PDB file of C-alpha atoms in Angstrom:
ATOM      1  CA  UNK B  14     -16.137  -8.168  13.931  1.00  0.00           C
ATOM      2  CA  UNK B  15     -19.424  -9.145  12.324  1.00  0.00           C
ATOM      3  CA  UNK B  16     -19.953  -5.565  11.267  1.00  0.00           C
ATOM      4  CA  UNK B  17     -16.716  -5.643   9.270  1.00  0.00           C
ATOM      5  CA  UNK B  18     -17.770  -8.842   7.514  1.00  0.00           C
ATOM      6  CA  UNK B  19     -21.199  -7.443   6.668  1.00  0.00           C
ATOM      7  CA  UNK B  20     -19.663  -4.246   5.342  1.00  0.00           C
ATOM      8  CA  UNK B  21     -17.100  -6.178   3.248  1.00  0.00           C
ATOM      9  CA  UNK B  22     -19.841  -8.371   1.769  1.00  0.00           C
ATOM     10  CA  UNK B  23     -21.866  -5.274   0.900  1.00  0.00           C
ATOM     11  CA  UNK B  24     -18.879  -3.657  -0.825  1.00  0.00           C
ATOM     12  CA  UNK B  25     -18.077  -6.864  -2.772  1.00  0.00           C
ATOM     13  CA  UNK B  26     -21.693  -7.298  -3.910  1.00  0.00           C
ATOM     14  CA  UNK B  27     -21.987  -3.708  -5.101  1.00  0.00           C
ATOM     15  CA  UNK B  28     -18.636  -3.926  -6.945  1.00  0.00           C
ATOM     16  CA  UNK B  29     -19.566  -7.167  -8.735  1.00  0.00           C
ATOM     17  CA  UNK B  30     -22.919  -5.690  -9.705  1.00  0.00           C
ATOM     18  CA  UNK B  31     -21.214  -2.620 -11.123  1.00  0.00           C
ATOM     19  CA  UNK B  32     -18.777  -4.738 -13.164  1.00  0.00           C
ATOM     20  CA  UNK B  33     -21.595  -6.797 -14.649  1.00  0.00           C
ATOM     21  CA  UNK B  34     -23.618  -3.671 -15.403  1.00  0.00           C
ATOM     22  CA  UNK B  35     -20.696  -1.977 -17.101  1.00  0.00           C
ATOM     23  CA  UNK B  36     -19.926  -5.111 -19.119  1.00  0.00           C
ATOM     24  CA  UNK B  37     -23.337  -4.878 -20.752  1.00  0.00           C
ATOM     25  CA  UNK B  38     -22.731  -1.326 -21.989  1.00  0.00           C
ATOM     26  CA  UNK B  39     -19.700  -2.140 -24.197  1.00  0.00           C
ATOM     27  CA  UNK B  40     -20.356  -1.167 -27.772  1.00  0.00           C
ATOM     28  CA  UNK B  41     -20.234  -4.074 -30.303  1.00  0.00           C
ATOM     29  CA  UNK B  42     -17.266  -4.244 -32.655  1.00  0.00           C
ATOM     30  CA  UNK B  43     -18.241  -3.123 -36.181  1.00  0.00           C
ATOM     31  CA  UNK B  44     -18.173  -5.911 -38.792  1.00  0.00           C
ATOM     32  CA  UNK B  45     -15.672  -5.309 -41.597  1.00  0.00           C
ATOM     33  CA  UNK B  46     -17.269  -5.163 -45.090  1.00  0.00           C
ATOM     34  CA  UNK B  47     -15.537  -6.944 -47.962  1.00  0.00           C
ATOM     35  CA  UNK B  48     -13.422  -4.778 -50.234  1.00  0.00           C
ATOM     36  CA  UNK B  49     -14.926  -3.894 -53.650  1.00  0.00           C
ATOM     37  CA  UNK B  50     -12.575  -4.367 -56.638  1.00  0.00           C
ATOM     38  CA  UNK B  51     -11.702  -1.229 -58.577  1.00  0.00           C
ATOM     39  CA  UNK B  52     -13.469  -0.572 -61.893  1.00  0.00           C
ATOM     40  CA  UNK B  53     -11.611  -0.609 -65.235  1.00  0.00           C
ATOM     41  CA  UNK B  54     -12.610   2.017 -67.835  1.00  0.00           C
ATOM     42  CA  UNK B  55     -10.796   2.266 -71.232  1.00  0.00           C
ATOM     43  CA  UNK B  56      -7.802   0.462 -69.821  1.00  0.00           C
ATOM     44  CA  UNK B  57      -7.566   2.844 -66.861  1.00  0.00           C
ATOM     45  CA  UNK B  58      -8.133   1.726 -63.328  1.00  0.00           C
ATOM     46  CA  UNK B  59     -10.285   4.135 -61.339  1.00  0.00           C
ATOM     47  CA  UNK B  60     -10.601   3.650 -57.605  1.00  0.00           C
ATOM     48  CA  UNK B  61     -14.035   3.325 -56.151  1.00  0.00           C
ATOM     49  CA  UNK B  62     -14.731   5.684 -53.227  1.00  0.00           C
ATOM     50  CA  UNK B  63     -15.110   3.839 -49.996  1.00  0.00           C
ATOM     51  CA  UNK B  64     -17.802   4.948 -47.581  1.00  0.00           C
ATOM     52  CA  UNK B  65     -16.540   6.162 -44.232  1.00  0.00           C
ATOM     53  CA  UNK B  66     -16.949   3.607 -41.471  1.00  0.00           C
ATOM     54  CA  UNK B  67     -18.982   4.769 -38.539  1.00  0.00           C
ATOM     55  CA  UNK B  68     -16.821   5.037 -35.455  1.00  0.00           C
ATOM     56  CA  UNK B  69     -17.877   2.860 -32.617  1.00  0.00           C
ATOM     57  CA  UNK B  70     -19.259   4.530 -29.514  1.00  0.00           C
ATOM     58  CA  UNK B  71     -16.677   4.783 -26.742  1.00  0.00           C
ATOM     59  CA  UNK B  72     -17.204   3.041 -23.425  1.00  0.00           C
ATOM     60  CA  UNK B  73     -19.315   5.226 -21.199  1.00  0.00           C
ATOM     61  CA  UNK B  74     -20.355   5.190 -17.560  1.00  0.00           C
ATOM     62  CA  UNK B  75     -23.768   6.758 -17.140  1.00  0.00           C
ATOM     63  CA  UNK B  76     -24.886   7.648 -13.631  1.00  0.00           C
ATOM     64  CA  UNK B  77     -28.667   7.818 -13.518  1.00  0.00           C
ATOM     65  CA  UNK B  78     -31.621   6.342 -11.725  1.00  0.00           C
ATOM     66  CA  UNK B  79     -32.234   3.656 -14.367  1.00  0.00           C
ATOM     67  CA  UNK B  80     -31.301   0.037 -14.064  1.00  0.00           C
ATOM     68  CA  UNK B  81     -32.889  -0.673 -10.708  1.00  0.00           C
ATOM     69  CA  UNK B  82     -34.830  -3.862 -10.231  1.00  0.00           C
ATOM     70  CA  UNK B  83     -37.726  -2.098  -8.504  1.00  0.00           C
ATOM     71  CA  UNK B  84     -39.177   1.391  -8.845  1.00  0.00           C
ATOM     72  CA  UNK B  85     -37.772   4.097  -6.570  1.00  0.00           C
ATOM     73  CA  UNK B  86     -34.578   2.068  -6.107  1.00  0.00           C
ATOM     74  CA  UNK B  87     -31.082   3.350  -6.916  1.00  0.00           C
ATOM     75  CA  UNK B  88     -29.079   1.854  -9.739  1.00  0.00           C
ATOM     76  CA  UNK B  89     -25.747   0.145  -9.192  1.00  0.00           C
ATOM     77  CA  UNK B  90     -23.763   3.163 -10.382  1.00  0.00           C
ATOM     78  CA  UNK B  91     -25.513   5.473  -7.927  1.00  0.00           C
ATOM     79  CA  UNK B  92     -24.946   2.967  -5.141  1.00  0.00           C
ATOM     80  CA  UNK B  93     -21.211   2.944  -5.919  1.00  0.00           C
ATOM     81  CA  UNK B  94     -21.082   6.750  -5.801  1.00  0.00           C
ATOM     82  CA  UNK B  95     -22.927   6.804  -2.478  1.00  0.00           C
ATOM     83  CA  UNK B  96     -20.690   4.076  -1.096  1.00  0.00           C
ATOM     84  CA  UNK B  97     -17.522   5.954  -2.026  1.00  0.00           C
ATOM     85  CA  UNK B  98     -18.966   9.093  -0.440  1.00  0.00           C
ATOM     86  CA  UNK B  99     -19.738   7.129   2.712  1.00  0.00           C
ATOM     87  CA  UNK B 100     -16.187   5.826   2.843  1.00  0.00           C
ATOM     88  CA  UNK B 101     -14.841   9.378   2.594  1.00  0.00           C
ATOM     89  CA  UNK B 102     -16.919  10.572   5.561  1.00  0.00           C
ATOM     90  CA  UNK B 103     -16.588   7.367   7.594  1.00  0.00           C
ATOM     91  CA  UNK B 104     -13.779   8.772   9.807  1.00  0.00           C
ATOM     92  CA  UNK B 105     -16.006  11.696  10.759  1.00  0.00           C
ATOM     93  CA  UNK B 106     -18.835   9.313  11.616  1.00  0.00           C
ATOM     94  CA  UNK B 107     -16.528   7.239  13.803  1.00  0.00           C
ATOM     95  CA  UNK B 108     -15.256  10.359  15.557  1.00  0.00           C
ATOM     96  CA  UNK B 109     -18.575  12.073  16.145  1.00  0.00           C
ATOM     97  CA  UNK B 110     -21.226   9.371  16.550  1.00  0.00           C
ATOM     98  CA  UNK B 111     -19.433   6.749  18.648  1.00  0.00           C
ATOM     99  CA  UNK B 112     -17.453   6.487  21.878  1.00  0.00           C
ATOM    100  CA  UNK B 113     -14.161   7.179  20.099  1.00  0.00           C
ATOM    101  CA  UNK B 114     -14.026  10.873  21.078  1.00  0.00           C
ATOM    102  CA  UNK B 115     -14.040  10.302  24.831  1.00  0.00           C
ATOM    103  CA  UNK B 116     -11.651   7.360  24.689  1.00  0.00           C
ATOM    104  CA  UNK B 117      -8.962   9.031  22.573  1.00  0.00           C
ATOM    105  CA  UNK B 118      -9.016  12.216  24.674  1.00  0.00           C
ATOM    106  CA  UNK B 119      -8.721  10.345  27.976  1.00  0.00           C
ATOM    107  CA  UNK B 120      -5.861   8.185  26.707  1.00  0.00           C
ATOM    108  CA  UNK B 121      -4.088  11.321  25.511  1.00  0.00           C
ATOM    109  CA  UNK B 122      -4.492  12.878  28.960  1.00  0.00           C
ATOM    110  CA  UNK B 123      -2.978   9.783  30.577  1.00  0.00           C
ATOM    111  CA  UNK B 124       0.101  10.010  28.387  1.00  0.00           C
ATOM    112  CA  UNK B 125       0.493  13.719  29.097  1.00  0.00           C
ATOM    113  CA  UNK B 126       0.025  13.302  32.841  1.00  0.00           C
ATOM    114  CA  UNK B 127       2.727  10.648  32.965  1.00  0.00           C
ATOM    115  CA  UNK B 128       5.150  13.018  31.271  1.00  0.00           C
ATOM    116  CA  UNK B 129       5.974  10.673  28.395  1.00  0.00           C
ATOM    117  CA  UNK B 130       4.441  12.285  25.271  1.00  0.00           C
ATOM    118  CA  UNK B 131       5.975   9.679  22.944  1.00  0.00           C
ATOM    119  CA  UNK B 132       5.072   6.485  24.814  1.00  0.00           C
ATOM    120  CA  UNK B 133       2.738   4.899  23.917  1.00  0.00           C
ATOM    121  CA  UNK B 134       2.946   6.150  20.352  1.00  0.00           C
ATOM    122  CA  UNK B 135       0.055   7.760  18.505  1.00  0.00           C
ATOM    123  CA  UNK B 136      -0.556   4.576  16.506  1.00  0.00           C
ATOM    124  CA  UNK B 137      -0.956   2.494  19.664  1.00  0.00           C
ATOM    125  CA  UNK B 138      -3.234   5.040  21.302  1.00  0.00           C
ATOM    126  CA  UNK B 139      -5.414   5.308  18.204  1.00  0.00           C
ATOM    127  CA  UNK B 140      -5.534   1.532  17.711  1.00  0.00           C
ATOM    128  CA  UNK B 141      -6.532   0.929  21.323  1.00  0.00           C
ATOM    129  CA  UNK B 142      -9.211   3.608  21.064  1.00  0.00           C
ATOM    130  CA  UNK B 143     -10.596   2.021  17.881  1.00  0.00           C
ATOM    131  CA  UNK B 144     -10.784  -1.478  19.347  1.00  0.00           C
ATOM    132  CA  UNK B 145     -12.452  -0.176  22.509  1.00  0.00           C
ATOM    133  CA  UNK B 146     -14.890   1.746  20.330  1.00  0.00           C
ATOM    134  CA  UNK B 147     -15.827  -1.391  18.360  1.00  0.00           C
ATOM    135  CA  UNK B 148     -16.234  -3.310  21.627  1.00  0.00           C
ATOM    136  CA  UNK B 149     -18.478  -0.687  23.199  1.00  0.00           C
ATOM    137  CA  UNK B 150     -20.464  -0.081  20.009  1.00  0.00           C
ATOM    138  CA  UNK B 151     -20.873  -3.814  19.295  1.00  0.00           C
ATOM    139  CA  UNK B 152     -24.517  -4.089  20.454  1.00  0.00           C
ATOM    140  CA  UNK B 153     -25.426  -0.938  18.523  1.00  0.00           C
ATOM    141  CA  UNK B 154     -23.785  -2.222  15.337  1.00  0.00           C
ATOM    142  CA  UNK B 155     -25.588  -5.547  15.734  1.00  0.00           C
ATOM    143  CA  UNK B 156     -28.919  -3.726  15.868  1.00  0.00           C
ATOM    144  CA  UNK B 157     -28.041  -1.698  12.779  1.00  0.00           C
ATOM    145  CA  UNK B 158     -27.148  -4.902  10.925  1.00  0.00           C
ATOM    146  CA  UNK B 159     -30.272  -6.747  12.067  1.00  0.00           C
ATOM    147  CA  UNK B 160     -32.824  -3.964  11.619  1.00  0.00           C
ATOM    148  CA  UNK B 161     -31.464  -2.053   8.612  1.00  0.00           C
ATOM    149  CA  UNK B 162     -28.552  -3.606   6.710  1.00  0.00           C
ATOM    150  CA  UNK B 163     -29.756  -7.211   6.462  1.00  0.00           C
ATOM    151  CA  UNK B 164     -33.334  -6.348   5.354  1.00  0.00           C
ATOM    152  CA  UNK B 165     -31.933  -3.893   2.803  1.00  0.00           C
ATOM    153  CA  UNK B 166     -29.616  -6.528   1.305  1.00  0.00           C
ATOM    154  CA  UNK B 167     -32.505  -8.998   1.184  1.00  0.00           C
ATOM    155  CA  UNK B 168     -34.621  -6.508  -0.757  1.00  0.00           C
ATOM    156  CA  UNK B 169     -37.178  -6.038   2.011  1.00  0.00           C
ATOM    157  CA  UNK B 170     -36.433  -2.330   2.550  1.00  0.00           C
ATOM    158  CA  UNK B 171     -35.799   0.617   0.293  1.00  0.00           C
ATOM    159  CA  UNK B 172     -32.756   2.818   0.699  1.00  0.00           C
ATOM    160  CA  UNK B 173     -34.494   5.645   2.561  1.00  0.00           C
ATOM    161  CA  UNK B 174     -36.242   3.267   4.976  1.00  0.00           C
ATOM    162  CA  UNK B 175     -32.993   1.414   5.689  1.00  0.00           C
ATOM    163  CA  UNK B 176     -31.216   4.688   6.439  1.00  0.00           C
ATOM    164  CA  UNK B 177     -33.978   5.766   8.821  1.00  0.00           C
ATOM    165  CA  UNK B 178     -33.835   2.457  10.653  1.00  0.00           C
ATOM    166  CA  UNK B 179     -30.038   2.565  10.899  1.00  0.00           C
ATOM    167  CA  UNK B 180     -30.080   5.941  12.650  1.00  0.00           C
ATOM    168  CA  UNK B 181     -32.430   4.771  15.424  1.00  0.00           C
ATOM    169  CA  UNK B 182     -29.885   2.620  17.376  1.00  0.00           C
ATOM    170  CA  UNK B 183     -27.176   5.276  16.944  1.00  0.00           C
ATOM    171  CA  UNK B 184     -29.524   7.983  18.170  1.00  0.00           C
ATOM    172  CA  UNK B 185     -30.473   5.930  21.233  1.00  0.00           C
ATOM    173  CA  UNK B 186     -26.807   5.381  22.082  1.00  0.00           C
ATOM    174  CA  UNK B 187     -25.974   9.065  21.743  1.00  0.00           C
ATOM    175  CA  UNK B 188     -28.966  10.192  23.791  1.00  0.00           C
ATOM    176  CA  UNK B 189     -27.871   7.999  26.715  1.00  0.00           C
ATOM    177  CA  UNK B 190     -24.543   9.884  26.858  1.00  0.00           C
ATOM    178  CA  UNK B 191     -25.910  13.381  26.156  1.00  0.00           C
ATOM    179  CA  UNK B 192     -26.689  15.981  28.787  1.00  0.00           C
ATOM    180  CA  UNK B 193     -30.144  17.528  28.817  1.00  0.00           C
ATOM    181  CA  UNK B 194     -28.826  21.086  28.839  1.00  0.00           C
ATOM    182  CA  UNK B 195     -26.851  20.467  25.645  1.00  0.00           C
ATOM    183  CA  UNK B 196     -29.953  19.120  23.901  1.00  0.00           C
ATOM    184  CA  UNK B 197     -32.003  22.071  25.081  1.00  0.00           C
ATOM    185  CA  UNK B 198     -29.375  24.515  23.857  1.00  0.00           C
ATOM    186  CA  UNK B 199     -29.272  23.105  20.323  1.00  0.00           C
ATOM    187  CA  UNK B 200     -33.050  22.807  20.211  1.00  0.00           C
ATOM    188  CA  UNK B 201     -33.300  26.474  21.104  1.00  0.00           C
ATOM    189  CA  UNK B 202     -30.544  27.365  18.655  1.00  0.00           C
ATOM    190  CA  UNK B 203     -32.343  25.544  15.843  1.00  0.00           C
ATOM    191  CA  UNK B 204     -35.685  27.143  16.612  1.00  0.00           C
ATOM    192  CA  UNK B 205     -37.398  23.894  17.597  1.00  0.00           C
ATOM    193  CA  UNK B 206     -40.245  23.874  20.062  1.00  0.00           C
ATOM    194  CA  UNK B 207     -40.857  21.286  22.772  1.00  0.00           C
ATOM    195  CA  UNK B 208     -39.883  17.977  21.171  1.00  0.00           C
ATOM    196  CA  UNK B 209     -40.211  14.419  22.424  1.00  0.00           C
ATOM    197  CA  UNK B 210     -37.013  12.437  22.808  1.00  0.00           C
ATOM    198  CA  UNK B 211     -37.911   9.969  20.068  1.00  0.00           C
ATOM    199  CA  UNK B 212     -38.643  12.829  17.665  1.00  0.00           C
ATOM    200  CA  UNK B 213     -35.365  14.690  18.138  1.00  0.00           C
ATOM    201  CA  UNK B 214     -33.690  15.367  14.767  1.00  0.00           C
ATOM    202  CA  UNK B 215     -30.284  13.843  14.196  1.00  0.00           C
ATOM    203  CA  UNK B 216     -28.759  17.259  13.453  1.00  0.00           C
ATOM    204  CA  UNK B 217     -29.571  18.253  17.024  1.00  0.00           C
ATOM    205  CA  UNK B 218     -28.476  15.006  18.675  1.00  0.00           C
ATOM    206  CA  UNK B 219     -25.009  14.806  17.075  1.00  0.00           C
ATOM    207  CA  UNK B 220     -23.605  18.214  18.164  1.00  0.00           C
ATOM    208  CA  UNK B 221     -25.139  17.854  21.622  1.00  0.00           C
ATOM    209  CA  UNK B 222     -23.545  14.415  21.942  1.00  0.00           C
ATOM    210  CA  UNK B 223     -20.125  15.726  20.879  1.00  0.00           C
ATOM    211  CA  UNK B 224     -20.233  18.580  23.407  1.00  0.00           C
ATOM    212  CA  UNK B 225     -21.225  16.172  26.174  1.00  0.00           C
ATOM    213  CA  UNK B 226     -18.446  13.770  25.235  1.00  0.00           C
ATOM    214  CA  UNK B 227     -15.855  16.555  25.360  1.00  0.00           C
ATOM    215  CA  UNK B 228     -17.120  17.619  28.783  1.00  0.00           C
ATOM    216  CA  UNK B 229     -16.973  14.068  30.155  1.00  0.00           C
ATOM    217  CA  UNK B 230     -13.510  13.460  28.699  1.00  0.00           C
ATOM    218  CA  UNK B 231     -12.053  16.616  30.239  1.00  0.00           C
ATOM    219  CA  UNK B 232     -13.573  15.795  33.623  1.00  0.00           C
ATOM    220  CA  UNK B 233     -11.944  12.366  33.560  1.00  0.00           C
ATOM    221  CA  UNK B 234      -8.681  13.921  32.414  1.00  0.00           C
ATOM    222  CA  UNK B 235      -8.704  16.332  35.378  1.00  0.00           C
ATOM    223  CA  UNK B 236      -9.131  13.458  37.829  1.00  0.00           C
ATOM    224  CA  UNK B 237      -6.283  11.581  36.138  1.00  0.00           C
ATOM    225  CA  UNK B 238      -3.928  14.539  36.521  1.00  0.00           C
ATOM    226  CA  UNK B 239      -4.418  14.939  40.297  1.00  0.00           C
ATOM    227  CA  UNK B 240      -2.216  12.056  41.631  1.00  0.00           C
ATOM    228  CA  UNK B 241       0.606  12.856  39.214  1.00  0.00           C
ATOM    229  CA  UNK B 242       0.349  16.546  40.098  1.00  0.00           C
ATOM    230  CA  UNK B 243       0.825  15.660  43.782  1.00  0.00           C
ATOM    231  CA  UNK B 244       3.999  13.748  42.913  1.00  0.00           C
ATOM    232  CA  UNK B 245       5.324  16.772  40.983  1.00  0.00           C
ATOM    233  CA  UNK B 246       4.658  19.031  43.984  1.00  0.00           C
ATOM    234  CA  UNK B 247       6.409  16.682  46.397  1.00  0.00           C
ATOM    235  CA  UNK B 248       9.443  16.224  44.175  1.00  0.00           C
ATOM    236  CA  UNK B 249       9.719  19.964  43.520  1.00  0.00           C
ATOM    237  CA  UNK B 250       9.514  20.775  47.249  1.00  0.00           C
ATOM    238  CA  UNK B 251      12.173  18.189  48.133  1.00  0.00           C
ATOM    239  CA  UNK B 252      14.527  19.470  45.444  1.00  0.00           C
ATOM    240  CA  UNK B 253      14.146  23.047  46.641  1.00  0.00           C
ATOM    241  CA  UNK B 254      14.748  21.989  50.267  1.00  0.00           C
ATOM    242  CA  UNK B 255      17.950  20.233  49.226  1.00  0.00           C
ATOM    243  CA  UNK B 256      19.111  23.253  47.238  1.00  0.00           C
ATOM    244  CA  UNK B 257      18.993  21.339  43.933  1.00  0.00           C
ATOM    245  CA  UNK B 258      17.123  24.040  42.052  1.00  0.00           C
ATOM    246  CA  UNK B 259      18.998  23.325  38.831  1.00  0.00           C
ATOM    247  CA  UNK B 260      17.722  19.752  38.713  1.00  0.00           C
ATOM    248  CA  UNK B 261      14.583  19.511  36.506  1.00  0.00           C
ATOM    249  CA  UNK B 262      11.704  18.189  38.662  1.00  0.00           C
ATOM    250  CA  UNK B 263      10.205  16.288  35.704  1.00  0.00           C
ATOM    251  CA  UNK B 264      13.291  14.104  35.364  1.00  0.00           C
ATOM    252  CA  UNK B 265      13.156  13.114  39.043  1.00  0.00           C
ATOM    253  CA  UNK B 266       9.380  12.673  39.257  1.00  0.00           C
ATOM    254  CA  UNK B 267       9.040  10.540  36.118  1.00  0.00           C
ATOM    255  CA  UNK B 268      10.261   7.278  37.723  1.00  0.00           C
ATOM    256  CA  UNK B 269       7.906   7.799  40.668  1.00  0.00           C
ATOM    257  CA  UNK B 270       4.977   8.424  38.341  1.00  0.00           C
ATOM    258  CA  UNK B 271       5.702   5.268  36.386  1.00  0.00           C
ATOM    259  CA  UNK B 272       6.109   3.284  39.595  1.00  0.00           C
ATOM    260  CA  UNK B 273       2.758   4.505  40.923  1.00  0.00           C
ATOM    261  CA  UNK B 274       1.045   3.808  37.602  1.00  0.00           C
ATOM    262  CA  UNK B 275       2.410   0.255  37.434  1.00  0.00           C
ATOM    263  CA  UNK B 276       1.624  -0.546  41.087  1.00  0.00           C
ATOM    264  CA  UNK B 277      -2.034   0.389  40.780  1.00  0.00           C
ATOM    265  CA  UNK B 278      -2.353  -1.363  37.374  1.00  0.00           C
ATOM    266  CA  UNK B 279      -3.182   1.919  35.698  1.00  0.00           C
ATOM    267  CA  UNK B 280      -4.078   0.716  32.208  1.00  0.00           C
ATOM    268  CA  UNK B 281      -6.561  -1.793  33.564  1.00  0.00           C
ATOM    269  CA  UNK B 282      -8.224   0.839  35.744  1.00  0.00           C
ATOM    270  CA  UNK B 283      -8.420   3.354  32.915  1.00  0.00           C
ATOM    271  CA  UNK B 284      -9.865   0.924  30.372  1.00  0.00           C
ATOM    272  CA  UNK B 285     -12.296  -0.441  32.944  1.00  0.00           C
ATOM    273  CA  UNK B 286     -13.481   3.041  33.874  1.00  0.00           C
ATOM    274  CA  UNK B 287     -13.899   4.044  30.236  1.00  0.00           C
ATOM    275  CA  UNK B 288     -15.946   0.975  29.336  1.00  0.00           C
ATOM    276  CA  UNK B 289     -18.134   1.214  32.437  1.00  0.00           C
ATOM    277  CA  UNK B 290     -18.778   4.899  31.786  1.00  0.00           C
ATOM    278  CA  UNK B 291     -20.641   3.894  28.611  1.00  0.00           C
ATOM    279  CA  UNK B 292     -22.243   0.676  29.802  1.00  0.00           C
ATOM    280  CA  UNK B 293     -23.732   2.295  32.894  1.00  0.00           C
TER     281      UNK B 293
END
């Protein structure tokens, strides 16, 4: 993905800048002074006191707002701290501000409805959800790179302006998937008055978007459960009619569920429905 390349280049540039900045702060090695011969008085050798050598300053890493090329810009050290903080909260951003929430919940419902909680494994489900998220969020990430990240790297924008521009495409994506009643609830909860859509604060949009995503995911999960629930009812009724009450219905219905899922090309239908639910 282009976004991955841009992010890797940003991390490499900041790291190299930090190394060069730290290399300039190394204290110089003190120059050794030549030894002074001892003095001789009345045939006795008396040592001459040697002055104590000043200890060199240890290597230090100072985190301040100095060292920026332009005023009101952050130094390299501060940028590294902010970047490491961003990396620590990146999973939360992926979970809460993208399509990942709906996708991972729906895929989990599919696995539960089939009756095979271990297949596909959690790693496969999470990987598929991540790749679908990057595919769906591709246009949004391209806008963030074009409008915020690239001008910031070129020195055309300051940090605060770049951050404000980066939130605009994400906010537009979230608002398209957010229900009006959820926005109104959080606006009322936060004490905001009538607010235009473009002026909605991000702290209102994010929780409203998450609640709407959970609602949509559970609705899709309910519809996915219905055909498999019908198979369970039919198998259970047949087993009771045959007097095979000791036979677990799940064991008998599992092959029929898998057969139905394969015949209708279930994975294709699920992925297609998930992608179209965001694109439409």
